[in-house]
mmCIF file of C-alpha atoms and ligand atoms in Angstrom:
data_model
loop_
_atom_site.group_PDB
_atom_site.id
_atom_site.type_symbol
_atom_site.label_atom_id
_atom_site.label_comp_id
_atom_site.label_asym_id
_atom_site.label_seq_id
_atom_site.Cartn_x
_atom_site.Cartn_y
_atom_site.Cartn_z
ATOM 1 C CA UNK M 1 108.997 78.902 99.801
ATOM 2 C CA UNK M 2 109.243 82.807 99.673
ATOM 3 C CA UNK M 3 112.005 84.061 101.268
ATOM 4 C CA UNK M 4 111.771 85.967 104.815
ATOM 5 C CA UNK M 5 112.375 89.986 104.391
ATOM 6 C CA UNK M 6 112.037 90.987 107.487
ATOM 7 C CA UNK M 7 112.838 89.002 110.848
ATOM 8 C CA UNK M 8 112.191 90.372 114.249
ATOM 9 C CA UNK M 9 113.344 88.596 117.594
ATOM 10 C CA UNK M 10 112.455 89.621 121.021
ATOM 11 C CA UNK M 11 111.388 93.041 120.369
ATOM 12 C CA UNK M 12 110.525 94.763 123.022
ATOM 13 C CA UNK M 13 109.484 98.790 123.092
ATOM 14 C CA UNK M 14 109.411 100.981 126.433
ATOM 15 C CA UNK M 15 108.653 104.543 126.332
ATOM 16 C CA UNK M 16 109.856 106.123 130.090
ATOM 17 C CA UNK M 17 108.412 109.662 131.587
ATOM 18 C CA UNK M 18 108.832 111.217 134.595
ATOM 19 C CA UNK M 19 106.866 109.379 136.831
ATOM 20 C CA UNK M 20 105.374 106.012 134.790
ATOM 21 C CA UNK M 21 106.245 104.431 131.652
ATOM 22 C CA UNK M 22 104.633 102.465 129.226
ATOM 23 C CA UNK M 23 106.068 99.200 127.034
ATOM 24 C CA UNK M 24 104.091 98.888 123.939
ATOM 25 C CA UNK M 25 104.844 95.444 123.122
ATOM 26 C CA UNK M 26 107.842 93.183 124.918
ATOM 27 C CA UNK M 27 109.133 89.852 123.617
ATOM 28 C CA UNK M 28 107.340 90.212 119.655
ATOM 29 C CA UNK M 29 108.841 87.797 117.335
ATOM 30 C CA UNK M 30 107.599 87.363 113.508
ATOM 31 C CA UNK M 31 109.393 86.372 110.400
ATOM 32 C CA UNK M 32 107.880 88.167 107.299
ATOM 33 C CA UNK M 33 108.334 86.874 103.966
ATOM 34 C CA UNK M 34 108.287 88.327 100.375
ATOM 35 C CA UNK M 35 105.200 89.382 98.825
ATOM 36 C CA UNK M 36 103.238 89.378 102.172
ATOM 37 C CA UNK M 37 100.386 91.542 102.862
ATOM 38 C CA UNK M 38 100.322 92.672 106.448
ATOM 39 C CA UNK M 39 97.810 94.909 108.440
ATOM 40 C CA UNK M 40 98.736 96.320 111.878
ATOM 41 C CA UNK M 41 95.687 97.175 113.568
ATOM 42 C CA UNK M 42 95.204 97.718 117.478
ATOM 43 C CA UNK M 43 93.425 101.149 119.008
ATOM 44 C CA UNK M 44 94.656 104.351 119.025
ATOM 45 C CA UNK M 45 97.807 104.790 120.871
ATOM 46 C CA UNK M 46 98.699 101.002 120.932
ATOM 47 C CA UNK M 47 101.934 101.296 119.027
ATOM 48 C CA UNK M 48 101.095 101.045 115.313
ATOM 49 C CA UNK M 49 103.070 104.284 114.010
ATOM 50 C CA UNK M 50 106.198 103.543 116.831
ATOM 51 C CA UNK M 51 106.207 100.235 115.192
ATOM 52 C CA UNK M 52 106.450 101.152 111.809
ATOM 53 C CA UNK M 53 108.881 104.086 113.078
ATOM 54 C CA UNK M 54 111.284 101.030 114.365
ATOM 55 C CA UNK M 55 110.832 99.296 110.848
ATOM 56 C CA UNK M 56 111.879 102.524 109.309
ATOM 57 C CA UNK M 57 115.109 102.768 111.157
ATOM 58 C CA UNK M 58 113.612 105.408 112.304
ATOM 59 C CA UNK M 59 113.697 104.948 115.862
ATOM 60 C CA UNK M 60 115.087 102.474 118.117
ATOM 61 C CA UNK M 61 113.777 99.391 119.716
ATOM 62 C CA UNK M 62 114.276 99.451 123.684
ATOM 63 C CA UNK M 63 115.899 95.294 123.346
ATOM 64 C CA UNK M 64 115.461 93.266 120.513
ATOM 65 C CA UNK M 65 116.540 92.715 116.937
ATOM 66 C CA UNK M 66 115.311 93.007 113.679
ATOM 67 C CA UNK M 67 117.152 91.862 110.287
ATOM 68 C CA UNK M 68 115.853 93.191 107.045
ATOM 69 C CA UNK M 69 116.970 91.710 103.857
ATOM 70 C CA UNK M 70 119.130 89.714 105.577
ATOM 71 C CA UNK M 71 120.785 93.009 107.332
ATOM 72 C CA UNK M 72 121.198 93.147 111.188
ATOM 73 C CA UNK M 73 119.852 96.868 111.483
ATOM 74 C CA UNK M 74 121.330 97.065 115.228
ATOM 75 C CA UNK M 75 124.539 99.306 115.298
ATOM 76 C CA UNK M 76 124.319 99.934 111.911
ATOM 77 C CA UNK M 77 125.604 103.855 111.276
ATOM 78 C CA UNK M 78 123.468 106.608 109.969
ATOM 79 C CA UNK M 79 125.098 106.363 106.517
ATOM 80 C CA UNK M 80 124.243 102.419 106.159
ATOM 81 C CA UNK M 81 121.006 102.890 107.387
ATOM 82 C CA UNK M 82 120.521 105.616 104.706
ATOM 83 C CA UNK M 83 121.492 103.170 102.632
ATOM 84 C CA UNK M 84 119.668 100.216 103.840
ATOM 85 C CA UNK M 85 116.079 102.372 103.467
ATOM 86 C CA UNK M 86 117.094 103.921 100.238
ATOM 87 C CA UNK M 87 117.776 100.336 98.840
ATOM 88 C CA UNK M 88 114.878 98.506 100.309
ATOM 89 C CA UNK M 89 112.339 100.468 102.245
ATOM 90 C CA UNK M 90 109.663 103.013 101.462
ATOM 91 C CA UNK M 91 107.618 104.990 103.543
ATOM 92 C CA UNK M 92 104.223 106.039 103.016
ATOM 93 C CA UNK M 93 103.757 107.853 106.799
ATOM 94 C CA UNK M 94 101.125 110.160 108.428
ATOM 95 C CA UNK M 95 102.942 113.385 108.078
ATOM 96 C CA UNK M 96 106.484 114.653 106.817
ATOM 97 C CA UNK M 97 105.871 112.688 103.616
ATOM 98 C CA UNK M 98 106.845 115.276 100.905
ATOM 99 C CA UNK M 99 109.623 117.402 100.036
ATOM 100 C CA UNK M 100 108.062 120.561 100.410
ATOM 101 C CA UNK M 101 110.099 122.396 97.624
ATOM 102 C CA UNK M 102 109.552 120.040 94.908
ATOM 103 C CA UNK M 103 106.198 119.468 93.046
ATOM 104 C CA UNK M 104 104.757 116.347 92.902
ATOM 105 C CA UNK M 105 105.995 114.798 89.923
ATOM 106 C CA UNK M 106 109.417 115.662 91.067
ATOM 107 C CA UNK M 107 108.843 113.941 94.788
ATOM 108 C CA UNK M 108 107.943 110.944 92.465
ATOM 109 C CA UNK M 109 110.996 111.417 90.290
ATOM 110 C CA UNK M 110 113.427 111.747 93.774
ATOM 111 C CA UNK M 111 114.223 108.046 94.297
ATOM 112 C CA UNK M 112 115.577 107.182 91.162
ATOM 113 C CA UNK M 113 116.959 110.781 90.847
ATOM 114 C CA UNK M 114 118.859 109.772 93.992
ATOM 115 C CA UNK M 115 119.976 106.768 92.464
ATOM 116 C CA UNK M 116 121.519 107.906 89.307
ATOM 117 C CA UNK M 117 118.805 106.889 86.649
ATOM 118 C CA UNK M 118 118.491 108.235 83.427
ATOM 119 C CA UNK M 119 116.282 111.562 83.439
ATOM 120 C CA UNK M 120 113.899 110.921 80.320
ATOM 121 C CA UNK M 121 113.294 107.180 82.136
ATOM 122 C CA UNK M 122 112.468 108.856 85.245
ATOM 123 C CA UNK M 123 110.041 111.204 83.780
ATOM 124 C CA UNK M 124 108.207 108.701 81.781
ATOM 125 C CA UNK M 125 108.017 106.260 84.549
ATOM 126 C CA UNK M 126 106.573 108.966 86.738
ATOM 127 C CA UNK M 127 104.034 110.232 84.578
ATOM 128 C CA UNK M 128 102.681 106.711 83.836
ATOM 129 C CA UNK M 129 102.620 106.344 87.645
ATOM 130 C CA UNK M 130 100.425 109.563 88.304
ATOM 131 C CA UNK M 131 97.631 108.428 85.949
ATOM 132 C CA UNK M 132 98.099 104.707 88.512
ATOM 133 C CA UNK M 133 97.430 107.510 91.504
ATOM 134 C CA UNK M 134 94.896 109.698 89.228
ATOM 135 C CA UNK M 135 97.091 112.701 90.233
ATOM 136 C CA UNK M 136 98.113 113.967 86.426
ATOM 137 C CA UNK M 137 96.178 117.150 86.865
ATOM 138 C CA UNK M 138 98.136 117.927 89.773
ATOM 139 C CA UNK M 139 101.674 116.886 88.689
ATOM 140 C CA UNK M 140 102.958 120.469 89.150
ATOM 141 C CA UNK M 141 101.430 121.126 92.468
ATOM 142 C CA UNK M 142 103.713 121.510 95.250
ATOM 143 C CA UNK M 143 102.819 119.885 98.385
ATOM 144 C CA UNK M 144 101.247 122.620 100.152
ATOM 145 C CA UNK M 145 99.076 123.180 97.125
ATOM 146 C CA UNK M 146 97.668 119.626 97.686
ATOM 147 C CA UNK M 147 95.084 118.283 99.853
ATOM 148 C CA UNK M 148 95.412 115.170 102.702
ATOM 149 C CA UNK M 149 94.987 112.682 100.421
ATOM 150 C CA UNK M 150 96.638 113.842 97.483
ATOM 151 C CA UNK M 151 99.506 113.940 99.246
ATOM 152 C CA UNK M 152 99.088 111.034 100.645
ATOM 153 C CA UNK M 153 98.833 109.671 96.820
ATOM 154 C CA UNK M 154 101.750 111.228 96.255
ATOM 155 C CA UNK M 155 104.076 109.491 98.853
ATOM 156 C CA UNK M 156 101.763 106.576 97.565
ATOM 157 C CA UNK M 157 103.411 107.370 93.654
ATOM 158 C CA UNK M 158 106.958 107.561 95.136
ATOM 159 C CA UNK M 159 106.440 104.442 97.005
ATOM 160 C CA UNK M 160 105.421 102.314 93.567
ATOM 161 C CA UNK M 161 108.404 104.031 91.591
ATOM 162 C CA UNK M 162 111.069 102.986 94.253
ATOM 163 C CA UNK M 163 109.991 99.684 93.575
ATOM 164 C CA UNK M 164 111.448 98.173 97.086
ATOM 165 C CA UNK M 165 111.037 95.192 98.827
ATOM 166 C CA UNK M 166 109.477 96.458 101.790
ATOM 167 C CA UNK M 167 106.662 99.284 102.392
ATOM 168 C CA UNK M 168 105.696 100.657 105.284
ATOM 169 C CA UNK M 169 102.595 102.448 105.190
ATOM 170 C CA UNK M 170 101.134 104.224 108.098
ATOM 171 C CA UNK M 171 96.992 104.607 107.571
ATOM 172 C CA UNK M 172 97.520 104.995 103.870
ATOM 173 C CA UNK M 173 94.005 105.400 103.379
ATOM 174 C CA UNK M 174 93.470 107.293 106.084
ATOM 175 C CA UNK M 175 92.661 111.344 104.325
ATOM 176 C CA UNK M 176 90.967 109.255 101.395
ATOM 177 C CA UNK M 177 87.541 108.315 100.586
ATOM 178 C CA UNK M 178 85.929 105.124 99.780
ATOM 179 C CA UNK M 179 86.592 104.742 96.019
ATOM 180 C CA UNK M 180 90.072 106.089 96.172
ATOM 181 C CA UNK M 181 90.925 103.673 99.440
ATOM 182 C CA UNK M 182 90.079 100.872 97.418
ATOM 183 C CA UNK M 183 92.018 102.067 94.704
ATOM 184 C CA UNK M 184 94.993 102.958 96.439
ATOM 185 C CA UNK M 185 94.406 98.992 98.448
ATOM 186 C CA UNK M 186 94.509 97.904 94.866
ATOM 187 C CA UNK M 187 97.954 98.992 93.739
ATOM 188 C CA UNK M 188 99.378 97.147 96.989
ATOM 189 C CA UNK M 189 97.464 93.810 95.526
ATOM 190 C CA UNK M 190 99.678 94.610 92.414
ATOM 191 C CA UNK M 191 103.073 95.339 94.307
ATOM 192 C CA UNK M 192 101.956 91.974 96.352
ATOM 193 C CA UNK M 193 102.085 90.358 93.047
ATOM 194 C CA UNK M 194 105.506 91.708 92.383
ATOM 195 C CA UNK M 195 106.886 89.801 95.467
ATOM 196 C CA UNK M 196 106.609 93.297 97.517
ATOM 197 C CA UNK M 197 105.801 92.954 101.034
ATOM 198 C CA UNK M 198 103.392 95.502 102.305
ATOM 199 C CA UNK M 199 103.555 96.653 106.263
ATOM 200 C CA UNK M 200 100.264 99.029 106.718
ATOM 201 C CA UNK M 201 98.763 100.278 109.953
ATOM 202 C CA UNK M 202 95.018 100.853 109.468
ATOM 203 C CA UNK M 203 91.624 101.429 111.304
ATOM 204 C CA UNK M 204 89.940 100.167 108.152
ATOM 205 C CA UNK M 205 88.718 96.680 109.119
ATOM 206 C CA UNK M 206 87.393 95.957 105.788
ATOM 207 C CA UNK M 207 90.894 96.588 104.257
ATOM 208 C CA UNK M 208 92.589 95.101 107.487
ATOM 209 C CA UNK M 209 90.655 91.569 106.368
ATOM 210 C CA UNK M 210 92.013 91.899 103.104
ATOM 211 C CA UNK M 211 95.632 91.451 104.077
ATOM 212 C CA UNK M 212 97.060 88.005 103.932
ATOM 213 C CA UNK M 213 97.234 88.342 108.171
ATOM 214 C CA UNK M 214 96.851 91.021 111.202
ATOM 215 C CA UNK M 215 99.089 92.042 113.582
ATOM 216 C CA UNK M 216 96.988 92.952 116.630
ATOM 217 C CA UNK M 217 98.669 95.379 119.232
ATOM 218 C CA UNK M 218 97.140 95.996 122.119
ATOM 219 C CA UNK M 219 97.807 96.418 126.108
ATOM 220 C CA UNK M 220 101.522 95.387 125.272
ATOM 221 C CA UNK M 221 100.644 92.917 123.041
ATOM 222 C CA UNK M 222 101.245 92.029 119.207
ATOM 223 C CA UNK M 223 99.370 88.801 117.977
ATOM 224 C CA UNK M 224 99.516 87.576 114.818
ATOM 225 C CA UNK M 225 95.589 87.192 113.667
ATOM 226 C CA UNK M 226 94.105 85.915 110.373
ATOM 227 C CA UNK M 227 92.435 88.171 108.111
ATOM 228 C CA UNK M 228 88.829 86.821 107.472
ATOM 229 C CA UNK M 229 88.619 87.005 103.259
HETATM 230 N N1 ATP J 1 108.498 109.823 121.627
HETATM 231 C C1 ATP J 1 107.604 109.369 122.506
HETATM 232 N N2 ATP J 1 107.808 109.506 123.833
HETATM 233 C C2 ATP J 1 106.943 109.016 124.715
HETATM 234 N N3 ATP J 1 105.794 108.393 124.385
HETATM 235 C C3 ATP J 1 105.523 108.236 123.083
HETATM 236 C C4 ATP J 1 106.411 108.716 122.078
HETATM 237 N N4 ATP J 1 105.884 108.401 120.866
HETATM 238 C C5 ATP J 1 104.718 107.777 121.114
HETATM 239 N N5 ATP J 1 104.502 107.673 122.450
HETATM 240 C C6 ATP J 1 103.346 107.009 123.093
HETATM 241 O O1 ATP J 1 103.310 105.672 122.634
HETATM 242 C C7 ATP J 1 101.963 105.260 122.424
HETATM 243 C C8 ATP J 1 101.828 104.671 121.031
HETATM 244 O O2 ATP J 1 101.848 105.690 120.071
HETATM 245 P P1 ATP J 1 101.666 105.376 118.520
HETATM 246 O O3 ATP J 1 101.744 106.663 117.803
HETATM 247 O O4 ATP J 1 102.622 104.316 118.132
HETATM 248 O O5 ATP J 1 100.163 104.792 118.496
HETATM 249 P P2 ATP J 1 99.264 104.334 117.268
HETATM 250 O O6 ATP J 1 98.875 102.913 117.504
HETATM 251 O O7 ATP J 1 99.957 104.633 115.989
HETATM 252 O O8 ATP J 1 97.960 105.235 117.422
HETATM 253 P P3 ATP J 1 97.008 105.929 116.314
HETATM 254 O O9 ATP J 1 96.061 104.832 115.865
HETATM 255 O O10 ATP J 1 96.298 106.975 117.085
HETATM 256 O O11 ATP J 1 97.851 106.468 115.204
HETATM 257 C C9 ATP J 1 101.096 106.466 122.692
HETATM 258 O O12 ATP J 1 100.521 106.305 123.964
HETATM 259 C C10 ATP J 1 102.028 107.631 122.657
HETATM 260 O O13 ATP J 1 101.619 108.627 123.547
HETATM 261 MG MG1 MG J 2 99.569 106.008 114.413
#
């Protein structure tokens, strides 16, 4: 039996304005073990990216609680949950994924530069996880001097090094095309096999079936569905 990595009880998330307010999903409960495979899917504005956001640490849940790694993240302080996401999480999100000052070898390099390791490790490590992302050519690009989906590759690279437990990837595929989606759908089969477990939102049903389950959202809903292989 794997064990779980990320348990969520009675989650419930309300967004209020002025004069309505909407809950995305009320009373969600899932227990998600190592090495799983999950795709969120649901339409556009259903609460994929606010889920992930909550997952992240990123932003609170309205009532609810999730443990991760066997952490209660509730009323944790900003300095733990640094911690907690620097230790276990990475995030491959829509926008705001790069350090816009360093190139992209060294937004690879940055979280095991944060962490202390050995420089000539880091470097090799990196470069042997460009040629995974087919970015080598563009090592020395900074981020602005990169397109949607290379950067997207990018935060894809820094993901892999990190070598977490948990990844949280909002439409990773999304600025890519075919050939590269697949490919960049392939390196999560190979952290799957590493015991990572794999949180992406997509609108890629192909890819969606291809996880080991869905998480539909919609109308304030999350169900968990099977993925059809
Ligand atoms: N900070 C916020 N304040 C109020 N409403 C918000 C906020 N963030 C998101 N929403 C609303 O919550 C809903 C869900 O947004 P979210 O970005 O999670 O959708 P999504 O499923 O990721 O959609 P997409 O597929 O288009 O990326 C949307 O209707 C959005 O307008
Ligand atoms: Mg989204």
């Amino acid at each position: 039996m794997s064990k779980i990595l990320v348990e969520i009880t009675n989650l419930k998330k309300k967004f209020e304005h002025l004069n309505n307010s909407i809950t995305l999903f009320d009373n969600f409960n899932i227990k998600i073990k190592q090495g799983e495979l999950v795709a969120l899917v649901g339409p556009s504005g259903s609460g994929k990216s606010t889920l992930l956001h909550i997952l992240a640490l990123l932003d609170d849940p309205s009532k609810g609680k999730i443990i991760i790694n066997g952490k209660v993240t509730k009323d944790l302080s900003d300095i733990k949950k640094d911690n907690l996401r620097r230790e276990t999480i990475s995030i491959i999100f829509q926008d705001n994924n790069l350090l816009t000052d360093f190139t992209a070898i060294e937004n690879i390099m940055m979280p095991l530069i944060i962490r202390g390791e050995n420089k000539k490790f880091i470097k090799e490590k990196a470069t042997e996880i460009l040629k995974n992302v087919k970015m080598v050519d563009r090592s020395n690009h900074f981020p602005n001097q990169l397109s949607g989906g290379e950067q997207q590759r990018v935060a894809i690279a820094r993901a892999l090094i990190a070598e977490t437990n948990l990844i949280l990837a909002d439409e990773p595929t999304g600025n890519l095309d075919f050939k590269t989606s697949k490919e960049i759908f392939s390196l999560f089969l190979k952290l799957k096999k590493l015991k990572k477990t794999i949180i992406f939102a997509t609108h890629n049903r192909e890819l969606a079936n291809r996880a080991d389950y869905k998480l539909f959202i919609s109308d304030g809903v999350i169900k968990r569905v099977n993925a059809r292989h």
